[in-house]
CSV table of C-alpha atoms in Angstrom, one decimal:
chain,number,residue,atom,x,y,z
Y,820,MET,CA,65.0,-153.3,21.9
Y,821,LYS,CA,68.8,-153.4,22.1
Y,822,GLN,CA,70.6,-150.5,20.3
Y,823,HIS,CA,72.5,-153.1,18.1
Y,824,ASP,CA,69.6,-155.4,17.3
Y,825,PHE,CA,69.4,-154.7,13.6
Y,826,PRO,CA,67.5,-156.5,10.8
Y,827,ASP,CA,69.5,-158.6,8.4
Y,828,GLU,CA,67.3,-158.6,5.4
Y,829,LEU,CA,68.3,-156.6,2.3
Y,830,LEU,CA,66.4,-153.3,2.3
Y,831,ALA,CA,64.8,-151.8,-0.8
Y,832,PHE,CA,64.7,-148.2,-1.8
Y,833,ILE,CA,63.1,-146.0,0.9
Y,834,THR,CA,59.9,-144.3,-0.3
Y,835,ASP,CA,58.8,-140.7,0.1
Y,836,SER,CA,56.2,-141.6,2.6
Y,837,GLU,CA,58.8,-143.5,4.7
Y,838,LEU,CA,61.2,-140.5,4.5
Y,839,ALA,CA,58.3,-138.3,5.8
Y,840,GLU,CA,57.7,-140.8,8.6
Y,841,LEU,CA,61.3,-140.8,9.6
Y,842,GLN,CA,61.5,-137.0,9.4
Y,843,ASP,CA,58.4,-136.7,11.7
Y,844,PHE,CA,60.1,-139.0,14.2
Y,845,LEU,CA,63.4,-137.1,14.1
Y,846,ASP,CA,61.5,-133.8,14.6
Y,847,SER,CA,59.6,-135.1,17.5
Y,848,ASP,CA,60.2,-134.8,21.3
Y,849,THR,CA,60.8,-138.5,21.4
Y,850,VAL,CA,64.5,-138.1,20.3
Y,851,PRO,CA,67.3,-136.4,22.3
Y,852,ASP,CA,68.0,-132.7,21.6
Y,853,ASP,CA,71.2,-133.6,19.8
Y,854,ALA,CA,69.6,-136.1,17.4
Y,855,MET,CA,70.1,-135.7,13.7
Y,856,ILE,CA,67.2,-134.4,11.6
Y,857,LEU,CA,66.6,-135.7,8.1
Y,858,GLU,CA,69.0,-133.2,6.4
Y,859,SER,CA,71.9,-133.9,8.7
Y,860,LEU,CA,71.2,-137.7,8.4
Y,861,ASP,CA,71.3,-137.4,4.6
Y,862,GLY,CA,74.8,-135.9,4.8
Y,863,PHE,CA,75.9,-138.4,7.5
Y,864,LEU,CA,74.8,-141.4,5.6
Y,865,THR,CA,76.3,-140.0,2.3
Y,866,ALA,CA,79.7,-139.8,4.0
Y,867,LEU,CA,79.4,-143.3,5.3
Y,868,VAL,CA,78.4,-144.7,1.9
Y,869,ILE,CA,81.0,-143.0,-0.3
Y,870,GLY,CA,83.8,-143.1,2.3
Y,871,PRO,CA,86.9,-145.2,2.5
Y,872,ALA,CA,85.7,-148.2,4.5
Y,873,PRO,CA,82.6,-149.7,6.0
Y,874,VAL,CA,81.7,-148.4,9.5
Y,875,PRO,CA,80.0,-151.0,11.8
Y,876,THR,CA,76.3,-150.2,12.3
Y,877,GLU,CA,76.8,-150.3,16.1
Y,878,THR,CA,79.4,-147.6,15.8
Y,879,TRP,CA,77.4,-145.1,13.7
Y,880,MET,CA,73.8,-145.8,14.6
Y,881,PRO,CA,74.0,-144.2,18.2
Y,882,LEU,CA,75.2,-141.0,16.5
Y,883,VAL,CA,71.9,-140.7,14.6
Y,884,TRP,CA,70.2,-140.3,18.0
Y,885,ASP,CA,72.9,-138.3,19.7
Y,886,MET,CA,75.3,-136.8,17.2
Y,887,LEU,CA,77.6,-135.2,19.7
Y,888,ASN,CA,78.3,-138.2,22.0
Y,889,GLY,CA,76.3,-141.2,20.8
Y,890,ARG,CA,75.1,-141.9,24.4
Y,891,GLU,CA,71.5,-140.9,24.5
Y,892,ALA,CA,68.7,-142.9,22.8
Y,893,PRO,CA,65.2,-142.0,21.9
Y,894,ALA,CA,62.4,-142.6,24.4
Y,895,PHE,CA,60.7,-145.1,22.0
Y,896,GLU,CA,57.0,-145.7,22.7
Y,897,SER,CA,57.4,-149.4,22.0
Y,898,VAL,CA,59.7,-152.1,20.8
Y,899,ASP,CA,57.9,-152.0,17.5
Y,900,GLN,CA,58.5,-148.3,17.1
Y,901,ALA,CA,62.2,-148.8,17.9
Y,902,LYS,CA,62.5,-151.5,15.3
Y,903,ARG,CA,60.6,-149.4,12.7
Y,904,MET,CA,62.7,-146.3,13.1
Y,905,THR,CA,65.9,-148.2,13.1
Y,906,LYS,CA,64.8,-150.0,10.0
Y,907,LEU,CA,64.0,-146.8,8.2
Y,908,VAL,CA,67.5,-145.4,9.0
Y,909,LEU,CA,69.0,-148.5,7.6
Y,910,LYS,CA,66.8,-148.4,4.6
Y,911,MET,CA,67.8,-144.8,3.9
Y,912,LYS,CA,71.5,-145.8,4.0
Y,913,GLU,CA,70.8,-148.9,1.8
Y,914,SER,CA,69.0,-146.6,-0.7
Y,915,LEU,CA,72.1,-144.4,-1.0
Y,916,THR,CA,74.3,-147.4,-1.4
Y,917,ILE,CA,72.2,-148.7,-4.3
Y,918,PHE,CA,72.0,-145.2,-5.8
Y,919,PHE,CA,75.7,-144.6,-5.8
Y,920,ALA,CA,76.4,-148.0,-7.2
Y,921,SER,CA,74.0,-147.4,-10.1
Y,922,SER,CA,73.6,-143.6,-10.8
Y,923,PRO,CA,76.3,-141.7,-8.9
Y,924,GLU,CA,76.3,-138.9,-11.6
Y,925,LEU,CA,72.8,-138.0,-10.5
Y,926,TYR,CA,73.5,-137.5,-6.8
Y,927,CYS,CA,71.9,-134.4,-5.1
Y,928,PRO,CA,71.3,-133.8,-1.4
Y,929,LEU,CA,67.7,-134.2,-0.4
Y,930,CYS,CA,67.3,-130.5,0.6
Y,931,LEU,CA,68.4,-129.3,-2.9
Y,932,GLU,CA,65.6,-131.3,-4.5
Y,933,MET,CA,63.0,-129.6,-2.3
Y,934,GLU,CA,60.9,-126.6,-3.2
Y,935,LEU,CA,61.8,-124.1,-0.5
Y,936,GLU,CA,60.6,-120.5,0.0
Y,937,SER,CA,64.0,-118.8,0.2
Y,938,GLU,CA,67.7,-119.0,-0.4
Y,939,GLU,CA,68.1,-118.7,3.4
Y,940,MET,CA,66.2,-121.9,3.9
Y,941,TYR,CA,68.3,-123.8,1.3
Y,942,ASN,CA,71.4,-122.6,3.0
Y,943,ASN,CA,70.2,-123.5,6.5
Y,944,PHE,CA,69.4,-127.0,5.3
Y,945,MET,CA,72.8,-127.3,3.6
Y,946,LYS,CA,74.5,-126.3,6.8
Y,947,LEU,CA,72.7,-129.3,8.4
Y,948,TRP,CA,73.7,-131.6,5.5
Y,949,ALA,CA,77.4,-130.5,5.8
Y,950,THR,CA,77.3,-131.0,9.6
Y,951,GLY,CA,76.1,-134.6,9.1
Y,952,PHE,CA,78.7,-135.2,6.4
Y,953,MET,CA,81.5,-134.0,8.6
Y,954,ALA,CA,80.1,-136.2,11.5
Y,955,GLY,CA,80.3,-139.1,9.1
Y,956,ILE,CA,84.0,-138.4,8.5
Y,957,PHE,CA,84.8,-137.9,12.1
Y,958,CYS,CA,83.3,-141.2,13.2
Y,959,ASN,CA,85.7,-142.9,10.8
Y,960,GLU,CA,88.5,-140.4,10.8
Y,961,ASN,CA,91.5,-142.8,10.7
Y,962,ASN,CA,90.3,-144.3,7.4
Y,963,TRP,CA,89.7,-140.8,5.9
Y,964,LYS,CA,93.3,-139.8,6.6
Y,965,PRO,CA,94.6,-140.4,3.1
Y,966,MET,CA,92.2,-137.7,1.8
Y,967,LEU,CA,92.5,-135.5,4.9
Y,968,ASP,CA,96.3,-135.5,4.4
Y,969,ASN,CA,96.1,-134.9,0.6
Y,970,GLN,CA,96.3,-131.1,0.4
Y,971,GLU,CA,94.9,-130.9,-3.1
Y,972,TYR,CA,91.8,-133.0,-2.4
Y,973,PHE,CA,91.3,-131.6,1.1
Y,974,GLU,CA,91.3,-128.0,0.0
Y,975,GLU,CA,89.3,-128.5,-3.2
Y,976,PHE,CA,86.6,-130.9,-2.0
Y,977,LEU,CA,86.5,-131.4,1.8
Y,978,MET,CA,87.3,-127.9,3.0
Y,979,PRO,CA,84.3,-126.3,1.3
Y,980,ILE,CA,82.0,-128.8,3.0
Y,981,TYR,CA,83.7,-128.2,6.3
Y,982,LEU,CA,83.2,-124.4,5.9
Y,983,LEU,CA,79.5,-124.8,5.6
Y,984,SER,CA,79.3,-126.7,8.9
Y,985,PRO,CA,79.4,-125.3,12.5
Y,986,PHE,CA,82.6,-127.2,13.0
Y,987,ALA,CA,84.3,-124.2,11.2
Y,988,HIS,CA,83.2,-121.8,14.0
Y,989,ASN,CA,86.8,-120.4,14.2
Y,990,SER,CA,86.8,-119.4,10.5
Y,991,PRO,CA,85.3,-116.1,9.3
Y,992,PRO,CA,81.7,-116.3,8.2
Y,993,LEU,CA,81.3,-117.1,4.5
Y,994,PRO,CA,79.9,-114.3,2.3
Y,995,THR,CA,76.5,-115.3,1.0
Y,996,LYS,CA,77.7,-115.4,-2.6
Y,997,THR,CA,80.5,-117.8,-1.6
Y,998,PHE,CA,78.2,-119.9,0.4
Y,999,ASN,CA,75.8,-120.2,-2.5
Y,1000,VAL,CA,78.5,-121.2,-4.9
Y,1001,ILE,CA,79.8,-123.9,-2.5
Y,1002,ARG,CA,76.2,-125.1,-1.9
Y,1003,ASP,CA,75.5,-125.5,-5.6
Y,1004,LEU,CA,78.8,-127.4,-6.1
Y,1005,ILE,CA,78.1,-130.0,-3.3
Y,1006,PRO,CA,76.9,-132.7,-5.8
Y,1007,GLU,CA,80.2,-132.3,-7.7
Y,1008,TYR,CA,82.3,-132.4,-4.5
Y,1009,VAL,CA,80.5,-135.6,-3.4
Y,1010,LYS,CA,81.2,-137.3,-6.8
Y,1011,GLU,CA,84.9,-136.4,-6.6
Y,1012,ILE,CA,85.2,-137.6,-3.1
Y,1013,ARG,CA,83.6,-140.9,-4.1
Y,1014,LYS,CA,86.0,-141.2,-7.1
Y,1015,PHE,CA,89.0,-140.7,-4.7
Y,1016,TRP,CA,87.9,-143.8,-2.8
Y,1017,LEU,CA,86.7,-145.8,-5.8
Y,1018,PRO,CA,89.9,-147.9,-6.3
Y,1019,ARG,CA,89.6,-149.1,-2.6
Y,1020,HIS,CA,86.0,-149.9,-3.1
Y,1021,GLN,CA,86.7,-151.9,-6.2
Y,1022,GLN,CA,89.5,-153.9,-4.4
Y,1023,GLU,CA,87.1,-154.6,-1.5
Y,1024,MET,CA,84.4,-155.8,-3.9
Y,1025,ALA,CA,86.8,-158.0,-5.8
Y,1026,THR,CA,88.2,-159.5,-2.6
Y,1027,GLU,CA,84.7,-160.4,-1.5
Y,1028,LYS,CA,84.1,-162.2,-4.8
Y,1029,GLY,CA,87.6,-163.8,-4.8
Y,1030,VAL,CA,88.7,-161.7,-7.8
Y,1031,VAL,CA,92.3,-160.3,-8.0
Y,1032,ILE,CA,92.4,-156.9,-9.7
Y,1033,ALA,CA,95.0,-154.1,-10.1
Y,1034,ASN,CA,95.2,-151.4,-7.5
Y,1035,GLU,CA,94.9,-148.6,-10.0
Y,1036,ALA,CA,91.5,-148.1,-11.6
Y,1037,ASP,CA,93.1,-146.7,-14.8
Y,1038,ARG,CA,94.8,-150.0,-15.5
Y,1039,ILE,CA,91.4,-151.5,-16.2
Y,1040,GLY,CA,90.0,-150.8,-19.7
Y,1041,ARG,CA,86.8,-148.9,-19.6
Y,1042,ASN,CA,85.2,-151.4,-22.1
Y,1043,GLU,CA,86.4,-154.5,-20.2
Y,1044,PRO,CA,84.2,-156.5,-17.9
Y,1045,CYS,CA,84.0,-154.9,-14.4
Y,1046,PRO,CA,86.2,-156.9,-12.0
Y,1047,CYS,CA,83.5,-156.7,-9.3
Y,1048,GLY,CA,81.7,-159.5,-11.2
Y,1049,SER,CA,78.6,-157.6,-12.0
Y,1050,GLY,CA,78.7,-158.6,-15.7
Y,1051,LYS,CA,78.7,-154.9,-16.8
Y,1052,LYS,CA,81.4,-153.1,-18.6
Y,1053,PHE,CA,83.8,-151.3,-16.2
Y,1054,LYS,CA,82.7,-147.9,-17.5
Y,1055,LYS,CA,79.0,-148.7,-16.7
Y,1056,CYS,CA,79.7,-150.1,-13.3
Y,1057,CYS,CA,82.6,-149.3,-10.8
Y,1058,GLY,CA,84.3,-147.1,-13.3
Y,1059,ARG,CA,81.6,-144.4,-13.2
């Protein structure tokens, strides 16, 4: 199977059993040592979905298998296995896309929804999530520049995530109490980052549908029909 041979069909929500199947594969010896695991993949795909602009699949998919360089690929046992695992990754991303379009206020990283034995385990998984999220930014860094260059947004919402990741290796280690506070605020940071890019997303959706809208979200009445063409009120759709 070619690395960029992806299915075109619309993918439904990924199931718990499919997530477990994907997790087992990512934890196996089949994938390169620098492959993402489920927690880092969750952060990575979240950044891709809520970020400023779509990233071509052929750009980000290789990073799933080799997060540092995107050069190594799994030693798939068969073409069918390659197609299956690729489809599950795409299905996980599509599930996040649907979720953020319908219920963004309910977002929570997968690892914070698990029942783990200790705070240390939660924190280790959140480090992996943050690593993936930052990788999602770095693979599309030019488009993220408006937020990276916005001191207020960067310091309040992006810097805390950065500090949880190993990319902050030159910074002093976070005290456990500070780490725990940041960890628990991750869902709120994600929501605020998404809101920052929301006007751009609205414009892109409207352009795709041939609708002309204002550049500023606050110029659209919350009770007016959403300009994306969904038929919902703005406050129940893109204005969330």
